């Protein structure tokens, strides 16, 4: 199935993990993908891997914390592909919490919000006029949120940013709908990415809390992005879609302790 034949797609934070898997998935379905990342070498490596697999991909440095960098990336996508049909907001920042909340720094708080939430705002602002010009009302924004924006899983600033991203998704969806652009959010649970390198025991411990018995893979999230970005989701906008192995509905370890199940 090649649902994205002729589409131009821009993905932030796509040098590895969920972003790279999403770039591979959409390119595999015919999209021309701009792989952007604050690490330009990493972006080029990901794009090269897609090209080696027969897909169409370009790479570009992009810092979503900088308006000029974002606008340059959007302009490059439009110039290179002749169209911009899908924006995937995947870039984020997440710093460990201080032991006590009162010891949190303004700098850490601001960094997580600026990259995770305001960065998505910058990208959507730059991309929206082009998405609205996409043919057949196929323009779409899909942002990567988190279950942290829905319940308490720690990380104060990151969680606040992801919750804010869910709110932005709803308000932007209402604004963009008359312009033919859909805006949706995916809320992943724990996903096995490079961010967990050296902490494999933590992933194993986390898996016990998931009703489906495992943590997620980047491909699980990429599949959901492909759905929401495609015409298969033509009547869906303003939603948050959990892709979380069931973590938001219950925790098996707690049920076993309480009920012996």
PDB file of C-alpha atoms in Angstrom:
ATOM      1  CA  UNK A   1       0.000   0.000   0.000  1.00  0.00           C
ATOM      2  CA  UNK A   2       1.387   3.407  -1.003  1.00  0.00           C
ATOM      3  CA  UNK A   3      -0.942   5.866   0.697  1.00  0.00           C
ATOM      4  CA  UNK A   4       1.530   8.732   0.479  1.00  0.00           C
ATOM      5  CA  UNK A   5       2.474   8.652  -3.190  1.00  0.00           C
ATOM      6  CA  UNK A   6       3.327  12.212  -4.221  1.00  0.00           C
ATOM      7  CA  UNK A   7       3.252  13.565  -0.654  1.00  0.00           C
ATOM      8  CA  UNK A   8       5.905  15.829   0.791  1.00  0.00           C
ATOM      9  CA  UNK A   9       6.526  15.151   4.491  1.00  0.00           C
ATOM     10  CA  UNK A  10       8.621  16.952   7.122  1.00  0.00           C
ATOM     11  CA  UNK A  11       9.498  15.131  10.349  1.00  0.00           C
ATOM     12  CA  UNK A  12      11.340  16.727  13.262  1.00  0.00           C
ATOM     13  CA  UNK A  13      13.675  14.793  15.532  1.00  0.00           C
ATOM     14  CA  UNK A  14      13.840  12.102  12.842  1.00  0.00           C
ATOM     15  CA  UNK A  15      17.473  11.099  13.141  1.00  0.00           C
ATOM     16  CA  UNK A  16      16.649   8.107  15.325  1.00  0.00           C
ATOM     17  CA  UNK A  17      13.949   6.369  17.354  1.00  0.00           C
ATOM     18  CA  UNK A  18      10.294   7.128  16.684  1.00  0.00           C
ATOM     19  CA  UNK A  19      11.116   9.871  14.198  1.00  0.00           C
ATOM     20  CA  UNK A  20      13.373   7.661  12.096  1.00  0.00           C
ATOM     21  CA  UNK A  21      10.879   4.773  12.176  1.00  0.00           C
ATOM     22  CA  UNK A  22       8.147   7.163  11.052  1.00  0.00           C
ATOM     23  CA  UNK A  23      10.296   8.470   8.216  1.00  0.00           C
ATOM     24  CA  UNK A  24      10.962   4.909   7.072  1.00  0.00           C
ATOM     25  CA  UNK A  25       7.286   3.989   7.277  1.00  0.00           C
ATOM     26  CA  UNK A  26       6.013   6.981   5.314  1.00  0.00           C
ATOM     27  CA  UNK A  27       8.794   6.719   2.719  1.00  0.00           C
ATOM     28  CA  UNK A  28       7.932   3.051   2.346  1.00  0.00           C
ATOM     29  CA  UNK A  29       4.412   4.113   1.443  1.00  0.00           C
ATOM     30  CA  UNK A  30       5.591   6.509  -1.242  1.00  0.00           C
ATOM     31  CA  UNK A  31       6.244   9.782   0.610  1.00  0.00           C
ATOM     32  CA  UNK A  32       9.163  12.076  -0.095  1.00  0.00           C
ATOM     33  CA  UNK A  33      10.460  12.700   3.403  1.00  0.00           C
ATOM     34  CA  UNK A  34      12.576  15.489   4.839  1.00  0.00           C
ATOM     35  CA  UNK A  35      14.414  14.004   7.814  1.00  0.00           C
ATOM     36  CA  UNK A  36      15.291  16.857  10.165  1.00  0.00           C
ATOM     37  CA  UNK A  37      17.225  16.719  13.401  1.00  0.00           C
ATOM     38  CA  UNK A  38      19.326  18.990  15.597  1.00  0.00           C
ATOM     39  CA  UNK A  39      22.107  16.480  14.847  1.00  0.00           C
ATOM     40  CA  UNK A  40      22.640  16.951  11.115  1.00  0.00           C
ATOM     41  CA  UNK A  41      24.925  13.919  10.749  1.00  0.00           C
ATOM     42  CA  UNK A  42      22.335  11.713  12.384  1.00  0.00           C
ATOM     43  CA  UNK A  43      19.656  13.074  10.035  1.00  0.00           C
ATOM     44  CA  UNK A  44      21.810  12.348   6.995  1.00  0.00           C
ATOM     45  CA  UNK A  45      22.510   8.808   8.181  1.00  0.00           C
ATOM     46  CA  UNK A  46      18.787   8.135   8.630  1.00  0.00           C
ATOM     47  CA  UNK A  47      17.957   9.613   5.222  1.00  0.00           C
ATOM     48  CA  UNK A  48      20.718   7.601   3.568  1.00  0.00           C
ATOM     49  CA  UNK A  49      19.316   4.412   5.086  1.00  0.00           C
ATOM     50  CA  UNK A  50      15.886   5.209   3.640  1.00  0.00           C
ATOM     51  CA  UNK A  51      17.363   5.856   0.194  1.00  0.00           C
ATOM     52  CA  UNK A  52      19.295   2.586   0.355  1.00  0.00           C
ATOM     53  CA  UNK A  53      15.978   0.839   0.998  1.00  0.00           C
ATOM     54  CA  UNK A  54      14.464   2.399  -2.122  1.00  0.00           C
ATOM     55  CA  UNK A  55      12.666   5.308  -0.464  1.00  0.00           C
ATOM     56  CA  UNK A  56      12.909   9.034  -1.133  1.00  0.00           C
ATOM     57  CA  UNK A  57      14.460  11.085   1.664  1.00  0.00           C
ATOM     58  CA  UNK A  58      16.451  14.259   2.180  1.00  0.00           C
ATOM     59  CA  UNK A  59      18.205  15.371   5.366  1.00  0.00           C
ATOM     60  CA  UNK A  60      18.470  18.787   6.956  1.00  0.00           C
ATOM     61  CA  UNK A  61      19.659  20.241  10.235  1.00  0.00           C
ATOM     62  CA  UNK A  62      16.766  21.813  12.123  1.00  0.00           C
ATOM     63  CA  UNK A  63      16.622  23.221  15.647  1.00  0.00           C
ATOM     64  CA  UNK A  64      12.943  23.543  16.589  1.00  0.00           C
ATOM     65  CA  UNK A  65      14.023  25.959  19.321  1.00  0.00           C
ATOM     66  CA  UNK A  66      14.940  28.505  16.654  1.00  0.00           C
ATOM     67  CA  UNK A  67      12.259  30.131  14.497  1.00  0.00           C
ATOM     68  CA  UNK A  68      14.610  30.848  11.582  1.00  0.00           C
ATOM     69  CA  UNK A  69      15.800  27.233  11.522  1.00  0.00           C
ATOM     70  CA  UNK A  70      12.214  25.949  11.478  1.00  0.00           C
ATOM     71  CA  UNK A  71      11.154  28.315   8.711  1.00  0.00           C
ATOM     72  CA  UNK A  72      14.202  27.349   6.657  1.00  0.00           C
ATOM     73  CA  UNK A  73      13.313  23.657   6.996  1.00  0.00           C
ATOM     74  CA  UNK A  74       9.732  24.246   5.875  1.00  0.00           C
ATOM     75  CA  UNK A  75      10.912  26.347   2.932  1.00  0.00           C
ATOM     76  CA  UNK A  76      13.418  23.647   1.961  1.00  0.00           C
ATOM     77  CA  UNK A  77      10.712  20.963   2.017  1.00  0.00           C
ATOM     78  CA  UNK A  78       8.386  23.007  -0.167  1.00  0.00           C
ATOM     79  CA  UNK A  79      11.158  23.895  -2.607  1.00  0.00           C
ATOM     80  CA  UNK A  80      12.469  20.325  -2.798  1.00  0.00           C
ATOM     81  CA  UNK A  81       9.166  18.458  -2.983  1.00  0.00           C
ATOM     82  CA  UNK A  82       6.972  21.114  -4.559  1.00  0.00           C
ATOM     83  CA  UNK A  83       4.429  20.489  -1.808  1.00  0.00           C
ATOM     84  CA  UNK A  84       4.184  19.988   1.930  1.00  0.00           C
ATOM     85  CA  UNK A  85       1.347  17.669   2.874  1.00  0.00           C
ATOM     86  CA  UNK A  86       2.270  16.281   6.296  1.00  0.00           C
ATOM     87  CA  UNK A  87       4.126  17.660   9.307  1.00  0.00           C
ATOM     88  CA  UNK A  88       5.139  15.261  12.071  1.00  0.00           C
ATOM     89  CA  UNK A  89       6.173  17.031  15.300  1.00  0.00           C
ATOM     90  CA  UNK A  90       8.429  14.537  17.038  1.00  0.00           C
ATOM     91  CA  UNK A  91      11.311  16.569  18.502  1.00  0.00           C
ATOM     92  CA  UNK A  92      11.329  16.820  22.285  1.00  0.00           C
ATOM     93  CA  UNK A  93      13.471  17.506  25.336  1.00  0.00           C
ATOM     94  CA  UNK A  94      13.162  15.636  28.629  1.00  0.00           C
ATOM     95  CA  UNK A  95      15.343  16.242  31.661  1.00  0.00           C
ATOM     96  CA  UNK A  96      15.363  14.199  34.840  1.00  0.00           C
ATOM     97  CA  UNK A  97      13.443  15.653  37.767  1.00  0.00           C
ATOM     98  CA  UNK A  98      15.288  17.059  40.750  1.00  0.00           C
ATOM     99  CA  UNK A  99      14.850  15.042  43.939  1.00  0.00           C
ATOM    100  CA  UNK A 100      12.601  17.776  45.329  1.00  0.00           C
ATOM    101  CA  UNK A 101      10.239  19.855  43.229  1.00  0.00           C
ATOM    102  CA  UNK A 102      11.437  23.066  44.848  1.00  0.00           C
ATOM    103  CA  UNK A 103      14.921  22.338  43.543  1.00  0.00           C
ATOM    104  CA  UNK A 104      13.805  22.342  39.898  1.00  0.00           C
ATOM    105  CA  UNK A 105      15.532  25.054  37.848  1.00  0.00           C
ATOM    106  CA  UNK A 106      13.904  27.568  35.556  1.00  0.00           C
ATOM    107  CA  UNK A 107      16.393  26.603  32.847  1.00  0.00           C
ATOM    108  CA  UNK A 108      15.426  22.924  32.851  1.00  0.00           C
ATOM    109  CA  UNK A 109      11.720  23.738  32.904  1.00  0.00           C
ATOM    110  CA  UNK A 110      12.046  26.245  30.054  1.00  0.00           C
ATOM    111  CA  UNK A 111      14.176  23.941  27.900  1.00  0.00           C
ATOM    112  CA  UNK A 112      11.677  21.060  28.024  1.00  0.00           C
ATOM    113  CA  UNK A 113       8.742  23.329  27.221  1.00  0.00           C
ATOM    114  CA  UNK A 114      10.569  25.274  24.527  1.00  0.00           C
ATOM    115  CA  UNK A 115      11.594  22.225  22.508  1.00  0.00           C
ATOM    116  CA  UNK A 116       8.649  19.916  23.191  1.00  0.00           C
ATOM    117  CA  UNK A 117       5.730  22.364  23.086  1.00  0.00           C
ATOM    118  CA  UNK A 118       6.861  25.666  21.635  1.00  0.00           C
ATOM    119  CA  UNK A 119       8.955  23.839  19.048  1.00  0.00           C
ATOM    120  CA  UNK A 120       5.828  22.104  17.752  1.00  0.00           C
ATOM    121  CA  UNK A 121       4.062  25.472  17.731  1.00  0.00           C
ATOM    122  CA  UNK A 122       6.867  26.992  15.652  1.00  0.00           C
ATOM    123  CA  UNK A 123       6.721  24.140  13.154  1.00  0.00           C
ATOM    124  CA  UNK A 124       2.943  24.195  12.839  1.00  0.00           C
ATOM    125  CA  UNK A 125       2.932  27.964  12.389  1.00  0.00           C
ATOM    126  CA  UNK A 126       5.468  27.787   9.558  1.00  0.00           C
ATOM    127  CA  UNK A 127       3.923  24.758   7.867  1.00  0.00           C
ATOM    128  CA  UNK A 128       0.203  25.535   8.084  1.00  0.00           C
ATOM    129  CA  UNK A 129      -0.133  27.787   5.000  1.00  0.00           C
ATOM    130  CA  UNK A 130       1.542  25.102   2.881  1.00  0.00           C
ATOM    131  CA  UNK A 131      -0.494  22.274   4.397  1.00  0.00           C
ATOM    132  CA  UNK A 132      -3.639  24.275   3.646  1.00  0.00           C
ATOM    133  CA  UNK A 133      -2.527  24.518   0.012  1.00  0.00           C
ATOM    134  CA  UNK A 134      -2.096  20.747  -0.311  1.00  0.00           C
ATOM    135  CA  UNK A 135      -4.416  19.163  -2.899  1.00  0.00           C
ATOM    136  CA  UNK A 136      -7.550  17.202  -1.989  1.00  0.00           C
ATOM    137  CA  UNK A 137      -7.602  18.535   1.603  1.00  0.00           C
ATOM    138  CA  UNK A 138      -4.891  16.057   2.503  1.00  0.00           C
ATOM    139  CA  UNK A 139      -2.823  18.368   4.699  1.00  0.00           C
ATOM    140  CA  UNK A 140      -2.194  16.910   8.155  1.00  0.00           C
ATOM    141  CA  UNK A 141      -0.232  17.558  11.328  1.00  0.00           C
ATOM    142  CA  UNK A 142       0.531  14.630  13.606  1.00  0.00           C
ATOM    143  CA  UNK A 143       2.338  15.414  16.855  1.00  0.00           C
ATOM    144  CA  UNK A 144       3.945  12.911  19.203  1.00  0.00           C
ATOM    145  CA  UNK A 145       2.668  13.448  22.721  1.00  0.00           C
ATOM    146  CA  UNK A 146       2.961  11.032  25.631  1.00  0.00           C
ATOM    147  CA  UNK A 147       0.953   9.219  28.263  1.00  0.00           C
ATOM    148  CA  UNK A 148       2.839  11.595  30.566  1.00  0.00           C
ATOM    149  CA  UNK A 149       0.442  14.259  29.351  1.00  0.00           C
ATOM    150  CA  UNK A 150      -2.504  12.138  30.510  1.00  0.00           C
ATOM    151  CA  UNK A 151      -1.437  10.686  33.882  1.00  0.00           C
ATOM    152  CA  UNK A 152       1.420  10.872  36.382  1.00  0.00           C
ATOM    153  CA  UNK A 153       4.502   9.069  35.107  1.00  0.00           C
ATOM    154  CA  UNK A 154       7.017  11.585  36.467  1.00  0.00           C
ATOM    155  CA  UNK A 155       9.046  14.288  34.680  1.00  0.00           C
ATOM    156  CA  UNK A 156       7.258  17.515  35.611  1.00  0.00           C
ATOM    157  CA  UNK A 157       8.366  19.778  32.756  1.00  0.00           C
ATOM    158  CA  UNK A 158       8.179  17.116  30.045  1.00  0.00           C
ATOM    159  CA  UNK A 159       4.729  16.035  31.213  1.00  0.00           C
ATOM    160  CA  UNK A 160       3.468  19.619  31.309  1.00  0.00           C
ATOM    161  CA  UNK A 161       4.805  20.169  27.789  1.00  0.00           C
ATOM    162  CA  UNK A 162       3.107  17.032  26.467  1.00  0.00           C
ATOM    163  CA  UNK A 163      -0.179  17.996  28.133  1.00  0.00           C
ATOM    164  CA  UNK A 164       0.152  21.420  26.532  1.00  0.00           C
ATOM    165  CA  UNK A 165       0.724  19.768  23.171  1.00  0.00           C
ATOM    166  CA  UNK A 166      -2.592  17.935  23.560  1.00  0.00           C
ATOM    167  CA  UNK A 167      -4.313  21.262  24.221  1.00  0.00           C
ATOM    168  CA  UNK A 168      -2.636  22.866  21.215  1.00  0.00           C
ATOM    169  CA  UNK A 169      -3.770  19.939  19.086  1.00  0.00           C
ATOM    170  CA  UNK A 170      -7.409  20.587  19.979  1.00  0.00           C
ATOM    171  CA  UNK A 171      -7.341  24.339  19.450  1.00  0.00           C
ATOM    172  CA  UNK A 172      -5.307  24.147  16.257  1.00  0.00           C
ATOM    173  CA  UNK A 173      -7.595  21.433  14.901  1.00  0.00           C
ATOM    174  CA  UNK A 174     -10.546  23.768  15.255  1.00  0.00           C
ATOM    175  CA  UNK A 175      -8.699  26.584  13.509  1.00  0.00           C
ATOM    176  CA  UNK A 176      -7.246  24.443  10.724  1.00  0.00           C
ATOM    177  CA  UNK A 177     -10.302  22.338   9.849  1.00  0.00           C
ATOM    178  CA  UNK A 178     -11.969  24.978   7.621  1.00  0.00           C
ATOM    179  CA  UNK A 179      -8.636  25.244   5.802  1.00  0.00           C
ATOM    180  CA  UNK A 180      -8.649  21.528   5.033  1.00  0.00           C
ATOM    181  CA  UNK A 181      -5.932  20.531   7.497  1.00  0.00           C
ATOM    182  CA  UNK A 182      -6.359  17.851  10.152  1.00  0.00           C
ATOM    183  CA  UNK A 183      -4.413  18.003  13.440  1.00  0.00           C
ATOM    184  CA  UNK A 184      -4.036  14.996  15.726  1.00  0.00           C
ATOM    185  CA  UNK A 185      -1.824  13.709  18.538  1.00  0.00           C
ATOM    186  CA  UNK A 186      -0.415  10.308  19.422  1.00  0.00           C
ATOM    187  CA  UNK A 187       0.320   9.543  23.086  1.00  0.00           C
ATOM    188  CA  UNK A 188       2.876   6.714  23.285  1.00  0.00           C
ATOM    189  CA  UNK A 189       3.677   4.773  26.383  1.00  0.00           C
ATOM    190  CA  UNK A 190       7.206   3.522  27.061  1.00  0.00           C
ATOM    191  CA  UNK A 191       8.981   2.882  23.767  1.00  0.00           C
ATOM    192  CA  UNK A 192      12.255   1.019  23.293  1.00  0.00           C
ATOM    193  CA  UNK A 193      14.534   3.665  21.761  1.00  0.00           C
ATOM    194  CA  UNK A 194      18.133   4.793  22.076  1.00  0.00           C
ATOM    195  CA  UNK A 195      17.053   7.035  24.950  1.00  0.00           C
ATOM    196  CA  UNK A 196      16.921   3.852  27.048  1.00  0.00           C
ATOM    197  CA  UNK A 197      20.470   2.738  26.186  1.00  0.00           C
ATOM    198  CA  UNK A 198      22.146   1.373  29.285  1.00  0.00           C
ATOM    199  CA  UNK A 199      18.820   1.123  31.123  1.00  0.00           C
ATOM    200  CA  UNK A 200      17.487  -2.139  29.679  1.00  0.00           C
ATOM    201  CA  UNK A 201      16.569  -3.350  33.164  1.00  0.00           C
ATOM    202  CA  UNK A 202      14.251  -0.373  33.435  1.00  0.00           C
ATOM    203  CA  UNK A 203      12.484  -1.415  30.243  1.00  0.00           C
ATOM    204  CA  UNK A 204      12.048  -4.940  31.579  1.00  0.00           C
ATOM    205  CA  UNK A 205      10.579  -3.581  34.805  1.00  0.00           C
ATOM    206  CA  UNK A 206       8.252  -1.273  32.881  1.00  0.00           C
ATOM    207  CA  UNK A 207       6.942  -4.114  30.720  1.00  0.00           C
ATOM    208  CA  UNK A 208       5.356  -5.742  33.770  1.00  0.00           C
ATOM    209  CA  UNK A 209       3.031  -2.766  34.132  1.00  0.00           C
ATOM    210  CA  UNK A 210       1.642  -2.968  30.599  1.00  0.00           C
ATOM    211  CA  UNK A 211      -1.539  -4.985  30.063  1.00  0.00           C
ATOM    212  CA  UNK A 212      -0.224  -6.152  26.678  1.00  0.00           C
ATOM    213  CA  UNK A 213       2.920  -7.430  28.368  1.00  0.00           C
ATOM    214  CA  UNK A 214       5.624  -5.423  26.637  1.00  0.00           C
ATOM    215  CA  UNK A 215       6.912  -1.929  26.008  1.00  0.00           C
ATOM    216  CA  UNK A 216       6.411  -0.360  22.617  1.00  0.00           C
ATOM    217  CA  UNK A 217       8.619  -0.311  19.559  1.00  0.00           C
ATOM    218  CA  UNK A 218       9.206   2.706  17.327  1.00  0.00           C
ATOM    219  CA  UNK A 219       7.372   0.844  14.559  1.00  0.00           C
ATOM    220  CA  UNK A 220       4.229   0.731  16.734  1.00  0.00           C
ATOM    221  CA  UNK A 221       4.145   4.522  16.843  1.00  0.00           C
ATOM    222  CA  UNK A 222       5.105   4.915  13.187  1.00  0.00           C
ATOM    223  CA  UNK A 223       2.118   2.779  12.184  1.00  0.00           C
ATOM    224  CA  UNK A 224      -0.224   5.048  14.125  1.00  0.00           C
ATOM    225  CA  UNK A 225       1.325   8.155  12.554  1.00  0.00           C
ATOM    226  CA  UNK A 226       0.840   6.648   9.107  1.00  0.00           C
ATOM    227  CA  UNK A 227      -2.844   6.086   9.844  1.00  0.00           C
ATOM    228  CA  UNK A 228      -3.566   9.559  11.210  1.00  0.00           C
ATOM    229  CA  UNK A 229      -1.567  11.246   8.429  1.00  0.00           C
ATOM    230  CA  UNK A 230      -3.338   9.298   5.686  1.00  0.00           C
ATOM    231  CA  UNK A 231      -6.692   9.689   3.989  1.00  0.00           C
ATOM    232  CA  UNK A 232      -7.820   6.648   5.987  1.00  0.00           C
ATOM    233  CA  UNK A 233      -8.257   9.162   8.838  1.00  0.00           C
ATOM    234  CA  UNK A 234      -9.925  11.799   6.654  1.00  0.00           C
ATOM    235  CA  UNK A 235     -12.740  12.332   9.187  1.00  0.00           C
ATOM    236  CA  UNK A 236     -10.566  12.445  12.298  1.00  0.00           C
ATOM    237  CA  UNK A 237      -9.184  15.652  13.779  1.00  0.00           C
ATOM    238  CA  UNK A 238      -8.430  17.099  17.206  1.00  0.00           C
ATOM    239  CA  UNK A 239      -7.988  13.724  18.921  1.00  0.00           C
ATOM    240  CA  UNK A 240      -5.363  12.213  21.177  1.00  0.00           C
ATOM    241  CA  UNK A 241      -4.758   8.576  20.262  1.00  0.00           C
ATOM    242  CA  UNK A 242      -3.040   6.553  23.003  1.00  0.00           C
ATOM    243  CA  UNK A 243      -0.631   3.975  21.590  1.00  0.00           C
ATOM    244  CA  UNK A 244       0.385   2.648  24.947  1.00  0.00           C
ATOM    245  CA  UNK A 245      -0.019  -1.095  25.368  1.00  0.00           C
ATOM    246  CA  UNK A 246      -2.998  -0.407  27.637  1.00  0.00           C
ATOM    247  CA  UNK A 247      -1.052   1.414  30.378  1.00  0.00           C
ATOM    248  CA  UNK A 248      -3.746   4.086  30.732  1.00  0.00           C
ATOM    249  CA  UNK A 249      -6.446   1.507  31.462  1.00  0.00           C
ATOM    250  CA  UNK A 250      -4.655  -0.487  34.131  1.00  0.00           C
ATOM    251  CA  UNK A 251      -1.466  -1.847  35.579  1.00  0.00           C
ATOM    252  CA  UNK A 252      -1.182  -5.658  35.825  1.00  0.00           C
ATOM    253  CA  UNK A 253       1.290  -5.597  38.723  1.00  0.00           C
ATOM    254  CA  UNK A 254      -1.140  -3.522  40.785  1.00  0.00           C
ATOM    255  CA  UNK A 255      -4.034  -5.848  39.923  1.00  0.00           C
ATOM    256  CA  UNK A 256      -1.976  -8.882  40.913  1.00  0.00           C
ATOM    257  CA  UNK A 257      -1.044  -7.319  44.232  1.00  0.00           C
ATOM    258  CA  UNK A 258      -4.617  -6.228  44.973  1.00  0.00           C
ATOM    259  CA  UNK A 259      -6.687  -9.054  43.551  1.00  0.00           C
ATOM    260  CA  UNK A 260      -4.321 -11.924  42.934  1.00  0.00           C
ATOM    261  CA  UNK A 261      -5.017 -11.864  39.198  1.00  0.00           C
TER     262      UNK A 261
END
